[in-house]
Short mmCIF file of C-alpha atoms and ligand atoms in Angstrom, two decimals:
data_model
loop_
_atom_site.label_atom_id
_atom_site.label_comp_id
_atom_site.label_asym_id
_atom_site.label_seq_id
_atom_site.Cartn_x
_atom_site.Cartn_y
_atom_site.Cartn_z
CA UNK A 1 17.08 -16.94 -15.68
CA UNK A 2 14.65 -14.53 -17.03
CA UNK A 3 11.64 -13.93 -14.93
CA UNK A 4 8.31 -14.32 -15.95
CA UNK A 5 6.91 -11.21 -13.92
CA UNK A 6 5.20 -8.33 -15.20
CA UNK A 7 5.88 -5.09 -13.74
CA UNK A 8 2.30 -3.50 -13.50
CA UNK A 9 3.59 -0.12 -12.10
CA UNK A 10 5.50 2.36 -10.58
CA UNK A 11 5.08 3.74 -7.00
CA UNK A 12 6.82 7.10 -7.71
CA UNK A 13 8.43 9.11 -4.70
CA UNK A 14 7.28 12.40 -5.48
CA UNK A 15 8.29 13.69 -2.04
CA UNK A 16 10.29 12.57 0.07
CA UNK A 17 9.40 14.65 2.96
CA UNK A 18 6.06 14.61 5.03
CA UNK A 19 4.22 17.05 6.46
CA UNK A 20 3.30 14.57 9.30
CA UNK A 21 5.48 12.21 11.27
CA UNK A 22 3.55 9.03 12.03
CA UNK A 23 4.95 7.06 14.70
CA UNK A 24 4.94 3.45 12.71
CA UNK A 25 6.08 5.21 9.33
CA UNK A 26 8.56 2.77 7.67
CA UNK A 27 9.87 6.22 5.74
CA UNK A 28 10.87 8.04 9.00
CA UNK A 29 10.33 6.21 12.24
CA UNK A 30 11.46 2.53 11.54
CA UNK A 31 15.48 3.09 11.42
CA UNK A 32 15.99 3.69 7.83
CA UNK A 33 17.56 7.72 7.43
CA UNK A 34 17.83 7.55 3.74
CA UNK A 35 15.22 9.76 3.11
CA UNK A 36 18.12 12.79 4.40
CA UNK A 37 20.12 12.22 0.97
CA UNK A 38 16.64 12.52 -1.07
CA UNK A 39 16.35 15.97 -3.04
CA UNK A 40 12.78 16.82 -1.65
CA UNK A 41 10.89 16.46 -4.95
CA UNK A 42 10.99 14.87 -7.59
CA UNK A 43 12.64 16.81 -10.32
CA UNK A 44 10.86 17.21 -14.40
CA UNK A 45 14.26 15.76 -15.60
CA UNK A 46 13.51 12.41 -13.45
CA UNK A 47 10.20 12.00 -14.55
CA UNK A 48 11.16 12.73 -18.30
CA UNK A 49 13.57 9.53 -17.64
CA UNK A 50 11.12 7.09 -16.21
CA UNK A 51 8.25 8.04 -18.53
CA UNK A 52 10.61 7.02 -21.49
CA UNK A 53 12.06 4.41 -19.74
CA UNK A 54 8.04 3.08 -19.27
CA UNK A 55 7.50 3.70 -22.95
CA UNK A 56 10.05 1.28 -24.05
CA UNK A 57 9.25 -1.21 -21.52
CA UNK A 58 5.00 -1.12 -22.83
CA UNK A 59 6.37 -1.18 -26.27
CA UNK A 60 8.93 -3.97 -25.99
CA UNK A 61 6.90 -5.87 -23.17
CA UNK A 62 3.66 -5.82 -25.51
CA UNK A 63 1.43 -4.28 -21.84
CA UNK A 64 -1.30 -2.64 -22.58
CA UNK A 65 -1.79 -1.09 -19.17
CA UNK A 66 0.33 0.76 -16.64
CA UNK A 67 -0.30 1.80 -13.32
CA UNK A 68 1.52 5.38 -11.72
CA UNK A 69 1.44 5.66 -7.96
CA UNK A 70 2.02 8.94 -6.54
CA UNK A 71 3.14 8.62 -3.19
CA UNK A 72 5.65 9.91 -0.49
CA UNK A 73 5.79 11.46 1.75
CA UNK A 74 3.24 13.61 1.19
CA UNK A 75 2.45 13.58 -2.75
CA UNK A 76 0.74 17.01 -2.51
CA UNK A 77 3.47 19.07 -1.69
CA UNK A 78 4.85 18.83 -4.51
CA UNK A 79 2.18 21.55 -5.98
CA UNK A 80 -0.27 21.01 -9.04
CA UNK A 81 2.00 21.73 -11.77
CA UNK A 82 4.12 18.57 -11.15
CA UNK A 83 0.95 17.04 -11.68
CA UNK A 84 -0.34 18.69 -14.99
CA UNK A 85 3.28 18.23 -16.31
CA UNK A 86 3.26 14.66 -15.43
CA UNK A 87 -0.05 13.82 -17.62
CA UNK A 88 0.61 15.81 -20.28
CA UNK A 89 4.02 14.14 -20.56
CA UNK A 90 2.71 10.70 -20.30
CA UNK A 91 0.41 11.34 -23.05
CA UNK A 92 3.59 12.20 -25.03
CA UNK A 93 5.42 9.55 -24.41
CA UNK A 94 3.78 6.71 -23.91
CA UNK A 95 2.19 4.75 -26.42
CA UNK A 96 -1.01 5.75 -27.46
CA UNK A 97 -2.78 2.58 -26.55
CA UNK A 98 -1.62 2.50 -23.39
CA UNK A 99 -4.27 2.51 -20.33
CA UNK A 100 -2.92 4.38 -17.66
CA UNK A 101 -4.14 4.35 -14.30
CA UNK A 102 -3.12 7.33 -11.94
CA UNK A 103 -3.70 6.87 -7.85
CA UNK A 104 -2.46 9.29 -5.80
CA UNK A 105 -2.25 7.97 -2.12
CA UNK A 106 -2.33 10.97 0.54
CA UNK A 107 -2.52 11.73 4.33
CA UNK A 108 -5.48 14.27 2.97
CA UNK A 109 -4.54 17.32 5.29
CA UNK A 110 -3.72 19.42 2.42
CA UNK A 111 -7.02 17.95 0.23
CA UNK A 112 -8.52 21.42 -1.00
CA UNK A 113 -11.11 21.89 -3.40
CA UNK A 114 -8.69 23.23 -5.75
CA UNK A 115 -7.02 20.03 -5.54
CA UNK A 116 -9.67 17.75 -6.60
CA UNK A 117 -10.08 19.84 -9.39
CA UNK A 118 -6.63 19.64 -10.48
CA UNK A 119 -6.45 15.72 -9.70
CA UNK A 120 -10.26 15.06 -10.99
CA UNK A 121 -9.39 16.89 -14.48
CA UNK A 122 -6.37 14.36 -14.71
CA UNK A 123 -8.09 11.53 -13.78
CA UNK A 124 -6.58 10.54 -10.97
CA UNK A 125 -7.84 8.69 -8.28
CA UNK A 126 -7.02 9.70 -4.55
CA UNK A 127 -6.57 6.92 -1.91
CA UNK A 128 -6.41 8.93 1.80
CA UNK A 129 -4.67 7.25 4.70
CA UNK A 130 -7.02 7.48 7.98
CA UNK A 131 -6.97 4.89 10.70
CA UNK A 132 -10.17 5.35 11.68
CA UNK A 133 -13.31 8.18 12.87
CA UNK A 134 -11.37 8.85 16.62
CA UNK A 135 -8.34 10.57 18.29
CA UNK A 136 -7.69 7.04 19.82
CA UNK A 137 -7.63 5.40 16.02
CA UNK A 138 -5.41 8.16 15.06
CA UNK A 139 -3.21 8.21 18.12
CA UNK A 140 0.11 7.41 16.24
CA UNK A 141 -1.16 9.76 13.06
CA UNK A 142 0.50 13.07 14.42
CA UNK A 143 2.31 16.14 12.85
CA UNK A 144 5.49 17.55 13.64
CA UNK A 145 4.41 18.94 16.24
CA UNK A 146 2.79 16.12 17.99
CA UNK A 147 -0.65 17.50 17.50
CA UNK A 148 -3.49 14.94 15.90
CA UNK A 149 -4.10 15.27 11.69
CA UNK A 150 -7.56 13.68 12.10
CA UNK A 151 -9.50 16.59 12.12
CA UNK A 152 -7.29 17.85 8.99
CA UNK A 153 -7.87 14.62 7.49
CA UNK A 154 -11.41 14.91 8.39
CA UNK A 155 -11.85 17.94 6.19
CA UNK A 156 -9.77 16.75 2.97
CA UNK A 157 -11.92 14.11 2.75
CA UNK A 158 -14.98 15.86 3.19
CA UNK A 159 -13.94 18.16 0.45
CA UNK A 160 -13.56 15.24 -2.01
CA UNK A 161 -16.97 14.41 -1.31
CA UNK A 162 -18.27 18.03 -2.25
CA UNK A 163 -16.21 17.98 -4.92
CA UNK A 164 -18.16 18.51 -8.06
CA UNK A 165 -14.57 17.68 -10.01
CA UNK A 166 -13.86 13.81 -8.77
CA UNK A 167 -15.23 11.10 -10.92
CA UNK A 168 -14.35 8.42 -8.23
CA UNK A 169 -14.68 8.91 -4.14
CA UNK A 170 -11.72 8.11 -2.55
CA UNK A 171 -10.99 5.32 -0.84
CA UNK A 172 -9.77 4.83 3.16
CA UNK A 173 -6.10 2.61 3.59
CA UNK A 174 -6.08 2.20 7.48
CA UNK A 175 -3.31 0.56 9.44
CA UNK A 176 -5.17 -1.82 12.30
CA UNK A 177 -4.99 -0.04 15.57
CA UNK A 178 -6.38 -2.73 18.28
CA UNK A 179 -7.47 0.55 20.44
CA UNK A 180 -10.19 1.39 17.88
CA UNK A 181 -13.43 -0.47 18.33
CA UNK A 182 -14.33 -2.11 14.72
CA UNK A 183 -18.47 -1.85 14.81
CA UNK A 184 -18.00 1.93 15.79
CA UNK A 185 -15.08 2.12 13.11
CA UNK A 186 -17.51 0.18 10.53
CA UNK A 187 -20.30 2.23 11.08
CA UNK A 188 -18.82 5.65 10.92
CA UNK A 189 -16.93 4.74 7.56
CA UNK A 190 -20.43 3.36 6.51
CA UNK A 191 -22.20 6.85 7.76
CA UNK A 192 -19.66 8.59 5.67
CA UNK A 193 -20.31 6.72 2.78
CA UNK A 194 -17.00 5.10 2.01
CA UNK A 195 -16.94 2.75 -0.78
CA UNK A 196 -13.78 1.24 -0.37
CA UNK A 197 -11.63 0.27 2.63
CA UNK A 198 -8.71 -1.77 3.27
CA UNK A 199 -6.66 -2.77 6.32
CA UNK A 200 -2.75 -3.10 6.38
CA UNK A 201 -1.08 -4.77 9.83
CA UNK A 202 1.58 -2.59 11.51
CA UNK A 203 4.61 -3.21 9.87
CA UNK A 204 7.78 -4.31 11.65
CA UNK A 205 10.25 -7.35 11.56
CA UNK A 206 11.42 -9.80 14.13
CA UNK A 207 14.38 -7.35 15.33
CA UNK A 208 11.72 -4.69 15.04
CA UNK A 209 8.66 -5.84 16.13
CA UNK A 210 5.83 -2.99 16.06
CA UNK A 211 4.79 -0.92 18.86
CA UNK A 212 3.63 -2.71 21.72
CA UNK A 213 3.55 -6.18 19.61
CA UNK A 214 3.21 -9.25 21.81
CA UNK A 215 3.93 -12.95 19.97
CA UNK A 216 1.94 -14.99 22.31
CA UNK A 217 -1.41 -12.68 21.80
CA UNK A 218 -3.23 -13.32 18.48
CA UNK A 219 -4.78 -9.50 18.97
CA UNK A 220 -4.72 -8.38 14.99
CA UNK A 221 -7.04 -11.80 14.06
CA UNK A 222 -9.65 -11.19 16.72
CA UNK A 223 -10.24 -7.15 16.11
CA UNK A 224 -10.45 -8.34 11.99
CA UNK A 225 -12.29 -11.31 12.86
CA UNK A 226 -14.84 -9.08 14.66
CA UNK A 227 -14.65 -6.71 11.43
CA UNK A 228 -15.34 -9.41 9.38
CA UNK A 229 -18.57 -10.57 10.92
CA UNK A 230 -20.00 -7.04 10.70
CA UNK A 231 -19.21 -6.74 7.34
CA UNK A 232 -19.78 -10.56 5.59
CA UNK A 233 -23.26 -10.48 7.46
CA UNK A 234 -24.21 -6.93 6.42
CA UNK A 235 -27.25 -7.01 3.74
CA UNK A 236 -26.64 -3.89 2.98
CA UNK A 237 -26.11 -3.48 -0.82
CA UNK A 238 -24.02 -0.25 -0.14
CA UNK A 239 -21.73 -1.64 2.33
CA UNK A 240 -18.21 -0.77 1.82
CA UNK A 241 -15.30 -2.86 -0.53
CA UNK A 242 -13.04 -4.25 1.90
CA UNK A 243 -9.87 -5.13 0.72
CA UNK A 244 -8.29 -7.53 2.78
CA UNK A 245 -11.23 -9.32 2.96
CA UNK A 246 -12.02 -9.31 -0.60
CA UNK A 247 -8.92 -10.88 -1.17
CA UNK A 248 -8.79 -13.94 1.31
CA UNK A 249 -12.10 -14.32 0.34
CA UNK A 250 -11.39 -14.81 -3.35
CA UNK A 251 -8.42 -17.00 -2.69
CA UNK A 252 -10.28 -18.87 -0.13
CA UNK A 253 -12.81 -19.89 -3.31
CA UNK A 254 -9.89 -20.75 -5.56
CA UNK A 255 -9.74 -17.47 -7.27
CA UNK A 256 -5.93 -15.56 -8.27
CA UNK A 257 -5.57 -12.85 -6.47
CA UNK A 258 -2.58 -10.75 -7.39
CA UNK A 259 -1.66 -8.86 -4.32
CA UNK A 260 1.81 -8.57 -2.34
CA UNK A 261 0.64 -9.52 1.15
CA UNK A 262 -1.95 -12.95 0.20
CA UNK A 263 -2.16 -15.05 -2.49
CA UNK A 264 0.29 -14.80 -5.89
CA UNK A 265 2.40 -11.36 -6.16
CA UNK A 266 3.54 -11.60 -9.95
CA UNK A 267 2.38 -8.54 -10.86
CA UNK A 268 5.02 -5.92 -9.24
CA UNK A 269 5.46 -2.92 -8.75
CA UNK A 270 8.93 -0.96 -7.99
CA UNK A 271 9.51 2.09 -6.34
CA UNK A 272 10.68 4.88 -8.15
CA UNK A 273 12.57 7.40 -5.05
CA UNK A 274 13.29 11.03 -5.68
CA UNK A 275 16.04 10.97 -7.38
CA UNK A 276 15.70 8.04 -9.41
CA UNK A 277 16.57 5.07 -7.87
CA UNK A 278 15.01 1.84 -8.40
CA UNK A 279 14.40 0.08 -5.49
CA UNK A 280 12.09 -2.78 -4.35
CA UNK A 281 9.12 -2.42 -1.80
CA UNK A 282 9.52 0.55 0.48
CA UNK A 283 8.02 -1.16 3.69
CA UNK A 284 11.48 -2.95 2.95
CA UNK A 285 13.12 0.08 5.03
CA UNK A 286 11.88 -1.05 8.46
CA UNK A 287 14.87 -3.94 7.82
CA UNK A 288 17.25 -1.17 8.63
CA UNK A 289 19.01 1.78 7.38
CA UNK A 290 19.84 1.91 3.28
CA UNK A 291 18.65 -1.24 3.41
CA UNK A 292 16.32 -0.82 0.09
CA UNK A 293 19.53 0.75 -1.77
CA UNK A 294 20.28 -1.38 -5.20
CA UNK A 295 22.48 1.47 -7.51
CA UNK A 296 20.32 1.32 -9.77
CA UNK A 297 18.53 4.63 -11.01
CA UNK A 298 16.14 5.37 -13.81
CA UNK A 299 18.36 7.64 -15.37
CA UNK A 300 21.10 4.91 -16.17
CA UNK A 301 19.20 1.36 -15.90
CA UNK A 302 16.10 0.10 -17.79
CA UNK A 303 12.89 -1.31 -16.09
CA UNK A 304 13.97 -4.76 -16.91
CA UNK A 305 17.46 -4.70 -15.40
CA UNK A 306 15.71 -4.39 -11.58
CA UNK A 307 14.68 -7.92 -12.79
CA UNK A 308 18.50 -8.94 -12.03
CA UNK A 309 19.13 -6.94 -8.68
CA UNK A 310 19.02 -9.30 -6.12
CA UNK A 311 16.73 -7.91 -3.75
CA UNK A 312 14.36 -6.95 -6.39
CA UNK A 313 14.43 -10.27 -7.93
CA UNK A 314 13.87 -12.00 -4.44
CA UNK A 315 10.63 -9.92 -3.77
CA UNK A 316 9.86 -11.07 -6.93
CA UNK A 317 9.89 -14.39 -6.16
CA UNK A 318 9.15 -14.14 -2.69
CA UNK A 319 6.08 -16.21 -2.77
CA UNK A 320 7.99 -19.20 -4.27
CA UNK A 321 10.75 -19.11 -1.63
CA UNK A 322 8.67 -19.50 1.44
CA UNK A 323 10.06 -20.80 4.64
CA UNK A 324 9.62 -24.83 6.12
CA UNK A 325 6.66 -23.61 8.66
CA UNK A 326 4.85 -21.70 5.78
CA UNK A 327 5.75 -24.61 2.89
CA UNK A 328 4.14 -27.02 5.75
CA UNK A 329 1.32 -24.62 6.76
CA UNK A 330 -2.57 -25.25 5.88
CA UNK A 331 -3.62 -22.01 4.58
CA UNK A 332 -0.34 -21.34 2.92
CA UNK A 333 -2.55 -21.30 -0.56
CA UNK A 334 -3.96 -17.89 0.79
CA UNK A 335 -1.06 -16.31 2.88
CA UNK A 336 1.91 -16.77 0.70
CA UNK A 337 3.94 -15.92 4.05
CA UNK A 338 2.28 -12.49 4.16
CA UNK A 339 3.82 -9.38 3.08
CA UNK A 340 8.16 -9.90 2.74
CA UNK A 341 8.99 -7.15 5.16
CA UNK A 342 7.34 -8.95 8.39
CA UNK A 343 9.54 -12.01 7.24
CA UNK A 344 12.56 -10.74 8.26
CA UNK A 345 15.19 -11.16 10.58
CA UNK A 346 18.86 -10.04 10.87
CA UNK A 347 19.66 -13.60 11.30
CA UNK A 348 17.77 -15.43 8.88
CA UNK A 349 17.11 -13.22 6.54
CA UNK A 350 13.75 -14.12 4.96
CA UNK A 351 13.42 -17.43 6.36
CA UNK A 352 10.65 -16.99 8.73
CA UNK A 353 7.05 -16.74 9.25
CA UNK A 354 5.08 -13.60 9.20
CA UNK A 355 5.60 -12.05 12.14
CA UNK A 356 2.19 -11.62 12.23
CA UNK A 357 1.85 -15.46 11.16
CA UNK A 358 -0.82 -16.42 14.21
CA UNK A 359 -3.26 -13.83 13.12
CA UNK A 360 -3.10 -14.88 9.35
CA UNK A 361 -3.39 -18.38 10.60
CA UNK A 362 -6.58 -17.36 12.80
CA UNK A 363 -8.03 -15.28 10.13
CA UNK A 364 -7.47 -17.05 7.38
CA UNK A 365 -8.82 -20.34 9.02
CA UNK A 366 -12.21 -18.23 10.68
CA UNK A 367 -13.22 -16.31 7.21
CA UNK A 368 -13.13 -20.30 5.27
CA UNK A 369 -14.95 -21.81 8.06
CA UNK A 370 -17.76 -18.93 7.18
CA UNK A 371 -17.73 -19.23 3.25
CA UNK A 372 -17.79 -22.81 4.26
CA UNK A 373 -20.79 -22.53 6.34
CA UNK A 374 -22.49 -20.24 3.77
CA UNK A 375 -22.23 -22.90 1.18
CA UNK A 376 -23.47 -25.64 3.09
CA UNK A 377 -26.25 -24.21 4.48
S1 SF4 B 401 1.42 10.46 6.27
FE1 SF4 B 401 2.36 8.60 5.39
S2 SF4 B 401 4.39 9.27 4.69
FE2 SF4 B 401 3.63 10.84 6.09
S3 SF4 B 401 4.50 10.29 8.10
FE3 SF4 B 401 2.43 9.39 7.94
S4 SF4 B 401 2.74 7.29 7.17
FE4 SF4 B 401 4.63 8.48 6.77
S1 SF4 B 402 -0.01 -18.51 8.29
FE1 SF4 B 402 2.11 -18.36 8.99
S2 SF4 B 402 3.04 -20.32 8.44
FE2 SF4 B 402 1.14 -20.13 7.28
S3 SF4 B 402 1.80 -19.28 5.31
FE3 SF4 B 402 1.18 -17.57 6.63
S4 SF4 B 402 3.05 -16.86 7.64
FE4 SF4 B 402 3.46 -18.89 6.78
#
């Protein structure tokens, strides 16, 4: 059966190494060794493929947009000329109409002036991964070494924001850590004038639960809950864009959101590794080792064949296939059964809950009681 999805991007695998090793990283830390094989950048030849391999897919799919995700690893080590030759390339070969969005997602230790300038005069925009203002926040954020990156962080970021070269500030992707306090987290991402935020949950799985993850505690939904209070109440008109919140809050007044862990995903995005290969979310790698792996590779397959790979095509429609609990559930309009990797177990496959199905319940059920009040009052 041909799908009706509409692949809106590419998260590209620029480099497969890090120069950090974060103690939750799905890439390093979760079980999966893949990344070993990976050639440790991404190689002119591979993204000569995929860029003509995107150029038939816009022309035959009739897309006017695309979206290019650097990522990792660390995206900057691969130096500024992969960069420049990327862009220029794109220009070249794909179609001329085509809107193309460029975010570069980065641990920020090696954000430089220089760097903005390169990425600013490309246009891309530059999301930096930070789990909050404190060593405690950061606590599982560490180099090779063991030593913190939030001070290195710190100073990438700062540079983006004397940057005379960026057209957009960049915006903060922080996994929860229930250690940090939220109104001193809140205000110090407020005194540094972020304008966008959003929150992930630790990922894990049910035969890899996340560090120090208890079932019976509803921990995650409280410490957001508490997030969300300070933020929905805030009259401030330059209060930060928080995702997550955005989001529940959109589906929660009937709106379509279009995002893999709430509401409708059937927009995709596939991952593009080092070397080629197509594979489906990368989170998917906490399931266990190669466990992502689908032989297919953008030098021998089109876009549209990852629409027939199994595990692609489940992810796909992994918001129709929901478990009993979640078909039976009352906010199952907004969850969707959460993000597919914290679904699974080696027994039942996909056929769970959210590991983290107590706190969407909780959170999901607080933030409409609010709108709700809101509108009545
Ligand atoms: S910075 Fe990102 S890619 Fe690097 S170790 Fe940390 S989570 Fe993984
Ligand atoms: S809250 Fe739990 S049961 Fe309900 S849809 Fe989400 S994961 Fe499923």
């Amino acid at each position: 059966m041909k799908t009706e999805a509409t692949i809106k991007g590419l998260v590209l695998k620029v480099a497969s190494r890090c120069n950090l090793n974060c103690e939750y990283c799905y890439m390093y830390n979760l079980g999966d060794e893949t990344y070993k094989a990976q050639p440790k950048f991404m190689s002119q030849s591979i993204v000569n493929n995929l860029l003509n391999k995107v150029g038939t897919y816009l022309t035959q799919s009739g897309s006017k947009t695309f979206t290019f995700i650097f990522h990792g690893g660390e995206p900057l080590l691969v130096g500024y000329d992969f960069y420049r030759n990327f862009v220029r390339k794109a220009k070249e070969l794909l179609p001329a109409y085509t809107i193309v969005d460029y975010i570069l997602q980065t641990n920020g230790v090696l954000l430089t002036d220089e760097w903005c300038r390169v990425l600013g005069s490309l246009d891309v925009r530059i999301g930096i991964s930070l789990d909050g203002l404190t060593e405690v926040a950061n606590k599982y954020r560490i180099d090779h070494q063991g030593k913190s990156s939030l001070m290195a962080t710190l100073k990438g970021f700062s540079n983006t924001h004397q940057s005379k070269y960026l057209k957009y500030l960049p915006g903060i992707l922080s996994v929860i850590n229930l250690e940090s306090n939220p109104a001193q987290l809140y205000q110090g991402y407020k005194e540094l004038k972020v304008k966008h935020l959003n929150f992930l949950f630790p990922d894990g799985t049910y035969d890899n639960l996340p560090k120090g993850y208890k079932f019976d505690e509803i921990n995650y939904a409280d410490w957001l809950i508490e997030l969300f209070d300070l933020w929905f109440f805030d009259k401030d008109p330059q209060k930060p864009q928080i995702g997550i919140f955005n989001h529940i809050t959109n589906l929660v007044l009937g709106g379509h959101v279009k995002y893999d862990s709430f509401g409708e995903g059937d927009n995709i995005f596939l991952i593009i590794e080092t070397n080629g290969d197509i594979e489906p979310q990368d989170s998917l790698k906490a399931c266990g080792d190669s466990f992502t792996k689908t032989n297919l590779n953008i030098t021998t397959h089109t876009l549209e064949d990852s629409f027939n790979q199994p595990l692609i095509k489940f992810c796909i429609d992994s918001q129709q296939t929901l478990c009993q609990q979640c078909q039976n559930c009352s906010v199952v309009e907004v969850c969707r059964g959460g993000y597919i990797t914290h679904r699974y177990s080696r027994d039942r496959g996909f056929d769970n809950p959210s590991i983290h199905c107590k706190d969407f319940e909780k959170l999901i059920t607080y933030i409409s009681e609010r709108i709700s009040d809101v509108l009545t009052v």
